[in-house]
CSV table of C-alpha atoms and ligand atoms in Angstrom, one decimal:
chain,number,residue,atom,x,y,z
Z,1,MET,CA,113.0,110.9,98.0
Z,2,ILE,CA,111.5,111.9,101.3
Z,3,ALA,CA,108.0,113.2,101.4
Z,4,LEU,CA,107.9,116.2,103.8
Z,5,ASP,CA,104.3,117.2,103.2
Z,6,ARG,CA,101.2,115.5,104.5
Z,7,ALA,CA,99.6,115.1,101.1
Z,8,GLN,CA,102.6,113.2,99.7
Z,9,CYS,CA,102.5,110.9,102.8
Z,10,LEU,CA,98.8,110.2,102.1
Z,11,ALA,CA,99.5,109.4,98.5
Z,12,LEU,CA,102.4,107.1,99.3
Z,13,ASP,CA,100.3,105.3,102.0
Z,14,ALA,CA,97.4,104.8,99.5
Z,15,ALA,CA,99.8,103.2,97.1
Z,16,ASP,CA,101.5,101.0,99.7
Z,17,PRO,CA,100.8,97.2,99.3
Z,18,LEU,CA,101.8,96.6,102.9
Z,19,ARG,CA,98.9,98.7,104.0
Z,20,ALA,CA,96.8,95.5,103.8
Z,21,LEU,CA,98.7,94.2,106.8
Z,22,THR,CA,97.1,96.8,109.1
Z,23,ASP,CA,94.0,94.5,109.1
Z,24,GLU,CA,96.0,92.1,111.1
Z,25,PHE,CA,95.6,94.3,114.2
Z,26,ASP,CA,93.1,95.9,116.4
Z,27,LEU,CA,94.4,99.4,117.3
Z,28,PRO,CA,92.3,101.9,119.2
Z,29,ASP,CA,91.1,104.8,117.1
Z,30,GLY,CA,93.2,108.0,117.3
Z,31,VAL,CA,96.3,106.3,118.5
Z,32,ILE,CA,99.7,106.6,116.8
Z,33,TYR,CA,101.5,103.7,118.4
Z,34,LEU,CA,105.3,104.2,118.3
Z,35,ASP,CA,106.1,101.7,121.1
Z,36,GLY,CA,105.9,98.3,119.3
Z,37,ASN,CA,109.6,98.0,120.2
Z,38,SER,CA,108.5,97.7,123.9
Z,39,LEU,CA,105.1,96.0,123.7
Z,40,GLY,CA,103.7,95.0,120.3
Z,41,VAL,CA,100.0,95.7,119.6
Z,42,LEU,CA,97.2,93.2,119.9
Z,43,PRO,CA,96.8,91.1,116.7
Z,44,ARG,CA,93.2,90.9,115.5
Z,45,GLY,CA,93.3,87.1,115.8
Z,46,THR,CA,94.6,86.7,119.3
Z,47,ALA,CA,91.4,87.1,121.3
Z,48,ALA,CA,89.5,84.6,119.3
Z,49,ARG,CA,92.4,82.2,119.3
Z,50,LEU,CA,92.8,82.4,123.1
Z,51,GLN,CA,89.0,82.1,123.5
Z,52,ASP,CA,89.2,78.8,121.6
Z,53,VAL,CA,92.2,77.5,123.5
Z,54,ILE,CA,90.4,78.4,126.8
Z,55,ALA,CA,86.9,77.2,126.0
Z,56,ARG,CA,87.5,74.2,123.7
Z,57,GLU,CA,91.0,73.0,124.1
Z,58,TRP,CA,91.1,73.5,127.9
Z,59,GLY,CA,87.5,73.8,128.8
Z,60,THR,CA,86.1,70.9,126.8
Z,61,ASP,CA,89.0,68.7,125.8
Z,62,LEU,CA,90.8,69.2,129.1
Z,63,ILE,CA,94.1,67.3,129.6
Z,64,GLY,CA,93.7,65.4,126.3
Z,65,SER,CA,94.7,68.7,124.5
Z,66,TRP,CA,98.3,68.0,125.4
Z,67,ASN,CA,98.1,65.4,122.6
Z,68,THR,CA,95.1,66.4,120.5
Z,69,ALA,CA,95.7,70.1,120.3
Z,70,GLY,CA,99.5,69.7,120.0
Z,71,TRP,CA,100.2,71.6,123.2
Z,72,VAL,CA,103.2,69.6,124.0
Z,73,ASP,CA,104.9,70.6,120.7
Z,74,LEU,CA,104.0,74.3,120.9
Z,75,PRO,CA,107.5,75.5,121.9
Z,76,GLN,CA,108.8,73.8,118.7
Z,77,ARG,CA,105.9,74.9,116.5
Z,78,VAL,CA,106.2,78.5,117.4
Z,79,GLY,CA,110.0,78.3,117.3
Z,80,ASP,CA,109.8,77.1,113.7
Z,81,LYS,CA,107.8,80.1,112.8
Z,82,ILE,CA,110.2,82.5,114.5
Z,83,ALA,CA,113.0,80.7,112.8
Z,84,ARG,CA,111.7,82.0,109.4
Z,85,LEU,CA,112.1,85.6,110.6
Z,86,ILE,CA,115.7,85.3,111.9
Z,87,GLY,CA,117.5,83.2,109.2
Z,88,ALA,CA,117.3,79.9,111.2
Z,89,GLY,CA,116.2,76.5,110.0
Z,90,PRO,CA,113.3,74.4,111.1
Z,91,GLY,CA,114.0,72.5,114.3
Z,92,GLN,CA,116.6,75.1,115.4
Z,93,VAL,CA,114.5,77.4,117.6
Z,94,VAL,CA,112.2,76.9,120.6
Z,95,ALA,CA,109.9,79.5,122.2
Z,96,ALA,CA,110.3,79.2,125.9
Z,97,ASP,CA,110.9,81.0,129.2
Z,98,SER,CA,112.0,84.7,129.2
Z,99,THR,CA,114.9,86.3,127.4
Z,100,SER,CA,116.7,86.6,130.7
Z,101,LEU,CA,116.4,82.9,131.4
Z,102,ASN,CA,117.4,81.9,127.8
Z,103,LEU,CA,120.4,84.1,128.1
Z,104,TYR,CA,121.4,82.3,131.3
Z,105,LYS,CA,121.1,79.0,129.4
Z,106,VAL,CA,123.1,79.9,126.3
Z,107,LEU,CA,125.8,81.9,128.0
Z,108,THR,CA,126.5,79.0,130.3
Z,109,VAL,CA,126.6,76.6,127.4
Z,110,ALA,CA,128.9,79.0,125.4
Z,111,LEU,CA,131.3,79.1,128.4
Z,112,ASP,CA,131.2,75.3,128.7
Z,113,ILE,CA,132.1,74.9,125.1
Z,114,VAL,CA,135.0,77.3,125.3
Z,115,GLU,CA,136.3,75.4,128.4
Z,116,SER,CA,135.9,72.0,126.8
Z,117,THR,CA,138.9,70.0,125.9
Z,118,ALA,CA,137.9,69.7,122.3
Z,119,TYR,CA,137.6,73.5,121.9
Z,120,ARG,CA,140.9,74.1,123.7
Z,121,ASP,CA,142.7,71.4,121.7
Z,122,ALA,CA,141.8,73.2,118.5
Z,123,GLU,CA,143.7,76.3,119.8
Z,124,GLN,CA,147.3,77.0,120.4
Z,125,PRO,CA,148.2,74.8,123.4
Z,126,GLN,CA,149.9,77.7,125.2
Z,127,ASP,CA,146.7,79.7,125.3
Z,128,ALA,CA,145.6,80.6,128.9
Z,129,PRO,CA,142.0,79.8,129.8
Z,130,ARG,CA,139.6,82.2,128.2
Z,131,ARG,CA,137.7,83.9,131.1
Z,132,VAL,CA,136.2,87.1,129.6
Z,133,ILE,CA,132.6,87.7,128.5
Z,134,LEU,CA,132.8,90.9,126.5
Z,135,SER,CA,129.8,93.2,126.2
Z,136,GLU,CA,129.0,96.8,126.0
Z,137,ARG,CA,128.1,99.1,128.9
Z,138,SER,CA,124.9,100.3,127.3
Z,139,ASN,CA,123.6,96.7,126.7
Z,140,PHE,CA,120.2,96.1,128.3
Z,141,PRO,CA,120.6,95.7,132.0
Z,142,THR,CA,119.1,92.3,132.4
Z,143,ASP,CA,121.7,90.9,130.0
Z,144,LEU,CA,124.5,92.5,132.1
Z,145,TYR,CA,122.9,91.2,135.3
Z,146,ILE,CA,122.6,87.6,134.1
Z,147,ALA,CA,126.2,87.8,132.8
Z,148,GLN,CA,127.3,89.1,136.2
Z,149,SER,CA,125.7,86.2,138.0
Z,150,ILE,CA,127.3,83.7,135.7
Z,151,ALA,CA,130.7,85.4,136.0
Z,152,ALA,CA,130.5,85.2,139.8
Z,153,GLN,CA,129.4,81.5,139.7
Z,154,ARG,CA,132.3,80.4,137.5
Z,155,ASP,CA,135.2,82.7,138.0
Z,156,CYS,CA,134.8,84.6,134.8
Z,157,GLU,CA,134.9,88.3,134.2
Z,158,LEU,CA,132.3,90.5,132.5
Z,159,ARG,CA,134.2,93.2,130.6
Z,160,LEU,CA,132.3,96.2,129.3
Z,161,VAL,CA,133.2,98.3,126.4
Z,162,ASP,CA,132.1,102.0,126.6
Z,163,ASN,CA,132.2,102.7,122.9
Z,164,PRO,CA,130.9,99.8,120.8
Z,165,ALA,CA,133.0,101.1,117.8
Z,166,ASP,CA,136.0,99.8,119.7
Z,167,ILE,CA,134.9,96.2,119.7
Z,168,PRO,CA,136.6,95.1,116.4
Z,169,ALA,CA,139.9,96.5,117.6
Z,170,ILE,CA,139.6,94.8,120.9
Z,171,LEU,CA,138.8,91.5,119.2
Z,172,ALA,CA,141.8,91.9,117.0
Z,173,SER,CA,144.2,92.9,119.9
Z,174,ASP,CA,146.0,90.7,122.4
Z,175,GLU,CA,142.8,91.0,124.5
Z,176,GLY,CA,141.1,88.8,122.0
Z,177,ALA,CA,143.0,85.7,123.4
Z,178,GLU,CA,141.3,86.3,126.8
Z,179,LEU,CA,137.8,86.3,125.4
Z,180,ALA,CA,135.4,83.4,125.8
Z,181,VAL,CA,132.2,85.0,124.5
Z,182,LEU,CA,131.2,88.2,122.8
Z,183,MET,CA,127.7,88.9,124.1
Z,184,LEU,CA,125.9,91.7,122.3
Z,185,THR,CA,122.4,92.9,121.6
Z,186,GLU,CA,122.2,93.5,117.9
Z,187,VAL,CA,120.0,96.6,118.1
Z,188,ASN,CA,120.6,98.8,121.2
Z,189,TYR,CA,117.5,99.4,123.2
Z,190,ARG,CA,118.3,103.0,124.0
Z,191,THR,CA,119.9,104.4,120.8
Z,192,GLY,CA,118.5,102.1,118.2
Z,193,GLU,CA,122.0,101.6,116.9
Z,194,ARG,CA,122.5,98.3,115.1
Z,195,HIS,CA,125.7,96.2,115.1
Z,196,ASP,CA,127.0,94.4,112.1
Z,197,LEU,CA,126.1,90.9,113.4
Z,198,ALA,CA,127.9,89.0,110.6
Z,199,ALA,CA,131.1,91.0,110.7
Z,200,LEU,CA,131.4,90.9,114.5
Z,201,THR,CA,130.6,87.2,114.6
Z,202,ALA,CA,133.4,86.6,112.1
Z,203,ALA,CA,135.8,88.8,114.1
Z,204,ALA,CA,134.9,87.1,117.4
Z,205,HIS,CA,135.5,83.7,115.8
Z,206,ALA,CA,138.8,84.9,114.4
Z,207,ALA,CA,139.8,85.8,118.0
Z,208,GLY,CA,138.8,82.3,119.1
Z,209,ALA,CA,135.6,83.4,121.0
Z,210,LEU,CA,132.0,82.5,120.6
Z,211,THR,CA,129.0,84.8,120.1
Z,212,VAL,CA,125.7,85.2,121.9
Z,213,TRP,CA,123.3,87.6,120.2
Z,214,ASP,CA,120.3,89.1,121.8
Z,215,LEU,CA,117.7,89.8,119.1
Z,216,ALA,CA,115.2,91.5,121.4
Z,217,HIS,CA,115.0,94.5,119.1
Z,218,SER,CA,115.8,92.6,115.9
Z,219,ALA,CA,113.3,89.7,115.6
Z,220,GLY,CA,110.5,91.0,113.5
Z,221,ALA,CA,112.1,94.4,113.1
Z,222,VAL,CA,115.1,93.8,110.8
Z,223,PRO,CA,116.1,90.8,108.6
Z,224,VAL,CA,118.5,88.6,110.5
Z,225,ASP,CA,120.5,85.7,109.0
Z,226,LEU,CA,121.8,83.7,111.9
Z,227,VAL,CA,122.8,80.6,109.9
Z,228,GLY,CA,124.4,82.7,107.1
Z,229,ALA,CA,126.4,84.7,109.7
Z,230,GLU,CA,127.6,81.4,111.3
Z,231,ALA,CA,126.5,82.8,114.7
Z,232,ASP,CA,126.6,80.5,117.7
Z,233,PHE,CA,123.7,81.4,120.0
Z,234,ALA,CA,120.8,83.8,119.8
Z,235,ILE,CA,117.9,84.7,122.1
Z,236,GLY,CA,115.1,87.2,121.8
Z,237,CYS,CA,111.9,88.6,123.0
Z,238,GLY,CA,108.3,87.6,122.1
Z,239,TYR,CA,106.4,90.7,123.3
Z,240,LYS,CA,108.2,93.4,121.3
Z,241,TYR,CA,108.1,93.3,117.5
Z,242,LEU,CA,106.7,89.8,117.6
Z,243,ASN,CA,103.5,91.1,119.0
Z,244,GLY,CA,103.1,88.1,121.4
Z,245,GLY,CA,101.5,90.1,124.3
Z,246,PRO,CA,102.7,91.2,127.7
Z,247,GLY,CA,105.2,88.8,129.1
Z,248,ALA,CA,105.1,86.6,126.0
Z,249,PRO,CA,107.6,83.7,126.0
Z,250,ALA,CA,111.0,84.4,124.5
Z,251,PHE,CA,112.9,82.3,122.0
Z,252,VAL,CA,116.3,80.6,121.8
Z,253,TRP,CA,118.4,79.5,118.9
Z,254,VAL,CA,121.6,77.4,119.0
Z,255,HIS,CA,123.6,76.6,115.9
Z,256,PRO,CA,123.2,73.0,115.0
Z,257,ARG,CA,126.9,72.4,115.4
Z,258,TYR,CA,126.4,72.9,119.2
Z,259,ALA,CA,122.8,72.1,119.8
Z,260,ASP,CA,123.2,68.4,120.4
Z,261,ARG,CA,126.6,68.4,122.1
Z,262,PHE,CA,126.2,70.3,125.2
Z,263,ARG,CA,123.7,70.4,128.1
Z,264,GLN,CA,122.0,73.6,129.1
Z,265,PRO,CA,122.0,74.2,132.8
Z,266,LEU,CA,118.2,74.4,133.5
Z,267,SER,CA,117.7,70.8,132.9
Z,268,GLY,CA,114.0,70.5,133.4
Z,269,TRP,CA,111.8,67.5,132.6
Z,270,LEU,CA,110.4,68.9,129.3
Z,271,GLY,CA,113.9,69.2,128.0
Z,272,HIS,CA,114.4,65.5,128.7
Z,273,ALA,CA,114.6,63.0,125.9
Z,274,ASP,CA,111.6,61.1,127.2
Z,275,PRO,CA,109.8,63.2,129.8
Z,276,PHE,CA,107.0,60.6,130.3
Z,277,ALA,CA,109.5,57.8,131.1
Z,278,PHE,CA,109.8,59.7,134.5
Z,279,ASP,CA,113.4,58.6,134.7
Z,280,THR,CA,115.4,59.7,137.7
Z,281,ALA,CA,118.4,60.6,135.5
Z,282,TYR,CA,118.4,63.5,133.1
Z,283,GLU,CA,119.0,62.7,129.5
Z,284,PRO,CA,118.8,65.7,127.2
Z,285,ALA,CA,116.4,65.8,124.3
Z,286,GLU,CA,117.8,66.0,120.8
Z,287,GLY,CA,118.9,69.4,119.5
Z,288,ILE,CA,117.1,72.6,120.5
Z,289,SER,CA,114.3,70.8,122.4
Z,290,ARG,CA,116.6,70.4,125.4
Z,291,TYR,CA,116.4,74.2,125.8
Z,292,VAL,CA,112.8,73.8,127.0
Z,293,CYS,CA,112.8,73.6,130.8
Z,294,GLY,CA,109.4,73.2,132.4
Z,295,THR,CA,105.8,73.0,131.3
Z,296,PRO,CA,105.1,75.4,128.4
Z,297,PRO,CA,102.7,78.3,129.1
Z,298,ILE,CA,100.0,77.3,126.6
Z,299,LEU,CA,97.9,80.5,126.7
Z,300,SER,CA,100.9,82.7,126.3
Z,301,LEU,CA,102.4,80.6,123.6
Z,302,SER,CA,99.1,80.6,121.7
Z,303,ALA,CA,99.1,84.4,121.8
Z,304,LEU,CA,102.7,84.5,120.7
Z,305,GLU,CA,101.9,82.3,117.8
Z,306,CYS,CA,99.2,84.8,116.7
Z,307,GLY,CA,101.7,87.6,117.0
Z,308,VAL,CA,104.4,85.8,114.9
Z,309,ASP,CA,101.7,85.0,112.4
Z,310,THR,CA,101.2,88.8,111.8
Z,311,LEU,CA,104.8,88.9,110.6
Z,312,LEU,CA,104.5,85.8,108.5
Z,313,ALA,CA,101.5,87.4,106.9
Z,314,ALA,CA,104.0,89.7,105.2
Z,315,GLU,CA,105.6,86.8,103.4
Z,316,PRO,CA,103.4,87.2,100.3
Z,317,PHE,CA,104.3,90.9,100.2
Z,318,GLY,CA,108.1,90.3,100.3
Z,319,GLY,CA,108.5,89.3,104.0
Z,320,MET,CA,111.2,90.8,106.2
Z,321,PRO,CA,113.1,92.5,103.4
Z,322,ALA,CA,109.9,94.4,102.4
Z,323,LEU,CA,109.1,95.2,106.0
Z,324,ARG,CA,112.7,96.4,106.4
Z,325,ALA,CA,112.4,98.7,103.4
Z,326,LYS,CA,109.2,100.2,104.8
Z,327,SER,CA,110.7,100.5,108.3
Z,328,LEU,CA,113.7,102.5,106.8
Z,329,GLU,CA,111.3,104.7,104.9
Z,330,LEU,CA,109.4,105.4,108.1
Z,331,THR,CA,112.5,106.1,110.2
Z,332,ASP,CA,114.0,108.2,107.4
Z,333,LEU,CA,110.9,110.2,107.3
Z,334,PHE,CA,110.7,110.7,111.0
Z,335,ILE,CA,114.4,111.8,111.1
Z,336,ALA,CA,113.9,114.2,108.2
Z,337,LEU,CA,110.9,115.8,109.9
Z,338,VAL,CA,112.7,116.1,113.2
Z,339,ASP,CA,115.7,117.6,111.5
Z,340,ALA,CA,113.3,120.2,109.9
Z,341,LEU,CA,112.0,121.3,113.3
Z,342,PRO,CA,113.1,124.8,114.4
Z,343,ALA,CA,116.6,124.7,115.9
Z,344,GLU,CA,115.5,126.5,119.0
Z,345,LEU,CA,113.3,123.5,120.0
Z,346,GLY,CA,116.6,121.7,120.5
Z,347,VAL,CA,115.6,118.2,119.4
Z,348,THR,CA,118.5,116.0,118.3
Z,349,VAL,CA,118.4,112.6,116.7
Z,350,VAL,CA,120.6,110.1,118.5
Z,351,THR,CA,120.0,107.1,116.2
Z,352,PRO,CA,122.6,106.6,113.4
Z,353,ARG,CA,121.5,107.9,110.0
Z,354,GLU,CA,123.2,105.1,108.1
Z,355,HIS,CA,120.7,102.5,107.3
Z,356,ALA,CA,123.0,99.6,108.0
Z,357,ARG,CA,123.6,101.0,111.6
Z,358,ARG,CA,119.9,101.5,112.4
Z,359,GLY,CA,117.3,99.2,113.8
Z,360,SER,CA,113.6,100.1,113.6
Z,361,GLN,CA,113.5,102.8,116.2
Z,362,VAL,CA,114.5,106.4,116.4
Z,363,SER,CA,115.7,108.0,119.7
Z,364,LEU,CA,115.8,111.7,120.4
Z,365,THR,CA,117.3,113.9,123.0
Z,366,LEU,CA,116.4,117.4,124.1
Z,367,ALA,CA,119.0,120.0,124.4
Z,368,ALA,CA,119.2,122.4,127.4
Z,369,PRO,CA,117.1,124.0,128.8
Z,370,ARG,CA,114.7,121.2,128.0
Z,371,HIS,CA,117.0,118.3,128.7
Z,372,GLU,CA,115.2,117.3,131.8
Z,373,ALA,CA,111.8,117.6,130.1
Z,374,GLY,CA,112.0,114.4,128.2
Z,375,TYR,CA,109.7,112.4,130.5
Z,376,ALA,CA,107.0,115.1,130.5
Z,377,VAL,CA,107.2,115.6,126.7
Z,378,VAL,CA,106.6,111.9,126.2
Z,379,GLN,CA,103.7,112.0,128.6
Z,380,ALA,CA,102.2,115.0,126.8
Z,381,LEU,CA,102.5,113.1,123.5
Z,382,ILE,CA,100.8,110.1,125.0
Z,383,ALA,CA,97.9,112.3,126.1
Z,384,ARG,CA,97.6,113.3,122.5
Z,385,GLY,CA,97.5,109.7,121.4
Z,386,VAL,CA,101.2,109.5,120.2
Z,387,ILE,CA,102.7,106.7,122.2
Z,388,GLY,CA,106.4,106.5,122.6
Z,389,ASP,CA,108.5,106.0,125.8
Z,390,PHE,CA,111.2,107.5,127.8
Z,391,ARG,CA,114.5,106.0,129.0
Z,392,ALA,CA,116.4,108.0,131.6
Z,393,GLY,CA,120.0,108.8,131.0
Z,394,ASP,CA,122.9,108.0,133.3
Z,395,PRO,CA,123.0,110.8,135.9
Z,396,ARG,CA,126.8,110.3,136.2
Z,397,ASP,CA,127.3,110.7,132.4
Z,398,LEU,CA,124.4,112.6,130.8
Z,399,GLU,CA,126.7,113.7,128.0
Z,400,GLY,CA,127.4,110.1,127.0
Z,401,HIS,CA,124.1,108.7,128.1
Z,402,PRO,CA,121.4,111.4,127.8
Z,403,HIS,CA,117.8,111.1,128.5
Z,404,ILE,CA,116.1,109.4,125.6
Z,405,LEU,CA,112.7,109.8,123.9
Z,406,ARG,CA,112.2,106.6,122.2
Z,407,PHE,CA,110.0,105.9,119.2
Z,408,GLY,CA,109.6,102.4,117.6
Z,409,PHE,CA,108.4,102.0,114.1
Z,410,THR,CA,106.4,98.9,113.1
Z,411,PRO,CA,105.9,98.8,109.4
Z,412,LEU,CA,103.1,96.3,109.8
Z,413,TYR,CA,100.6,98.9,110.9
Z,414,LEU,CA,102.2,102.3,110.8
Z,415,SER,CA,101.7,104.8,107.9
Z,416,ARG,CA,103.8,107.6,106.7
Z,417,THR,CA,100.9,110.0,107.5
Z,418,GLN,CA,101.0,108.8,111.1
Z,419,VAL,CA,104.7,109.5,111.3
Z,420,PHE,CA,104.1,113.0,109.8
Z,421,ASP,CA,101.4,113.7,112.4
Z,422,ALA,CA,103.5,112.4,115.3
Z,423,VAL,CA,106.2,114.9,114.5
Z,424,ALA,CA,103.6,117.7,114.2
Z,425,HIS,CA,102.4,116.8,117.7
Z,426,LEU,CA,105.9,116.8,119.0
Z,427,ARG,CA,106.4,120.3,117.6
Z,428,GLU,CA,103.2,121.5,119.2
Z,429,VAL,CA,104.0,120.0,122.6
Z,430,LEU,CA,107.3,121.8,122.6
Z,431,ASP,CA,106.1,125.0,121.0
Z,432,THR,CA,103.3,125.6,123.4
Z,433,ASP,CA,105.2,124.3,126.5
Z,434,GLU,CA,102.2,121.9,127.0
Z,435,TRP,CA,104.6,119.5,128.6
Z,436,ARG,CA,105.0,121.8,131.6
Z,437,ASP,CA,101.5,120.8,132.8
Z,438,GLU,CA,102.0,119.2,136.1
Z,439,ARG,CA,100.0,116.1,135.3
Z,440,PHE,CA,102.8,115.1,132.9
Z,441,ALA,CA,105.4,115.1,135.7
Z,442,ALA,CA,104.0,112.2,137.7
Z,443,ARG,CA,106.1,109.0,137.1
Z,444,GLY,CA,104.5,105.6,136.8
Z,445,ALA,CA,106.4,102.5,137.9
Z,446,VAL,CA,106.9,101.7,134.2
Z,447,THR,CA,108.2,104.4,132.0
A,1,PLP,C1,113.4,93.7,126.3
A,1,PLP,C2,114.8,93.1,126.5
A,1,PLP,C3,115.0,92.0,127.4
A,1,PLP,C4,113.8,91.5,128.3
A,1,PLP,O1,114.1,90.4,129.0
A,1,PLP,P1,113.0,89.7,129.8
A,1,PLP,O2,113.6,88.5,130.4
A,1,PLP,O3,111.9,89.4,128.8
A,1,PLP,O4,112.4,90.7,130.8
A,1,PLP,C5,116.2,91.5,127.5
A,1,PLP,N1,117.2,91.9,126.7
A,1,PLP,C6,117.1,92.9,125.9
A,1,PLP,C7,118.2,93.4,125.1
A,1,PLP,C8,115.8,93.6,125.8
A,1,PLP,O5,115.7,94.6,124.9
């Protein structure tokens, strides 16, 4: 049952055990933050933790902290915590580098595996080399750019699907025999649409291909079961739902069946089996530790640990499944309230309504004559303290890729009442034409 009136929202919030988790954060008063999918909010513990790392670990204990404060193991320690959120085991994840760099590592390794004699011997001998990386056109650009570089370096082809619904049929068709890697982002950054990670992984494997999953909009947002799905590689972001802070390190997971057997291409000294032997020859560390490259950014990793801890704080309340249930309740409520807006305001929900096909965000478009107003509408909402963001459409195909007003829902700190109020603000901004104010037209470098 969806509460459409504010009093019901207040009552449901008062009875919500997850409400206690709001205390994990310091949010400015009067802000309804619907952008945790882009930059998670500041956890209450982060400033004190960083102060301690700076003043005591660095300031007082100096270089000894690499040993005494466990700095050198921080990528693994934070990785183990992230693993609990994405259905991976201990020792299977490291927090390191950026999502883009981690994608470069795992996509290269996936292609190396597919080209390896052992992998090819397991297939029909007449199979031609698998040269295709399959992804979707609306994948996040950095993922496509990294794949383009790799494709150029090693004579592969990046093939893009326009409609993600076509992927299972492509995998099952003759094209399947050309595929090396299926590279997808589980939850689409524009539309909030969620793929069926387990089913597509199984379909890719049946076609003889490997899978690389980008969990940028999944980790901390939806329950993920990488081991259960038998996925091959995954990467994801630390600064979105993991609340790690701007530019937080990313993470990388490799299925244990591959982690030890292949070298990742960015073979830096801290991914070496014995960095302090200062050997001239590279010898990869065991397992996922080889996916660390250079010296870990201790301040950023410490902040990321605080962010991940805010999600682990939900474990006594039911963990990711409980957070998912609340996330769906919040997005259902937002969708129902938007649906109830007067038709002449022309607001349309782009995100799928089926729970299984939805991440933790809801994307809207505005119909003509307001279609171009999306950016200004978001700015007007921000001026009212309702923070979402805007993603421009594709000018060549605004029908298929319209301008998007994007709202992320983080169940750790959002209430139903805030969702209710956010839609009331949206209605007022449109009803009163407030967005037409010229101060809402100026574009910053980051939208
Ligand atoms: C946010 C996001 C990224 C960001 O990559 P960086 O290397 O951290 O800049 C990559 N891929 C997807 C799908 C994202 O949503």
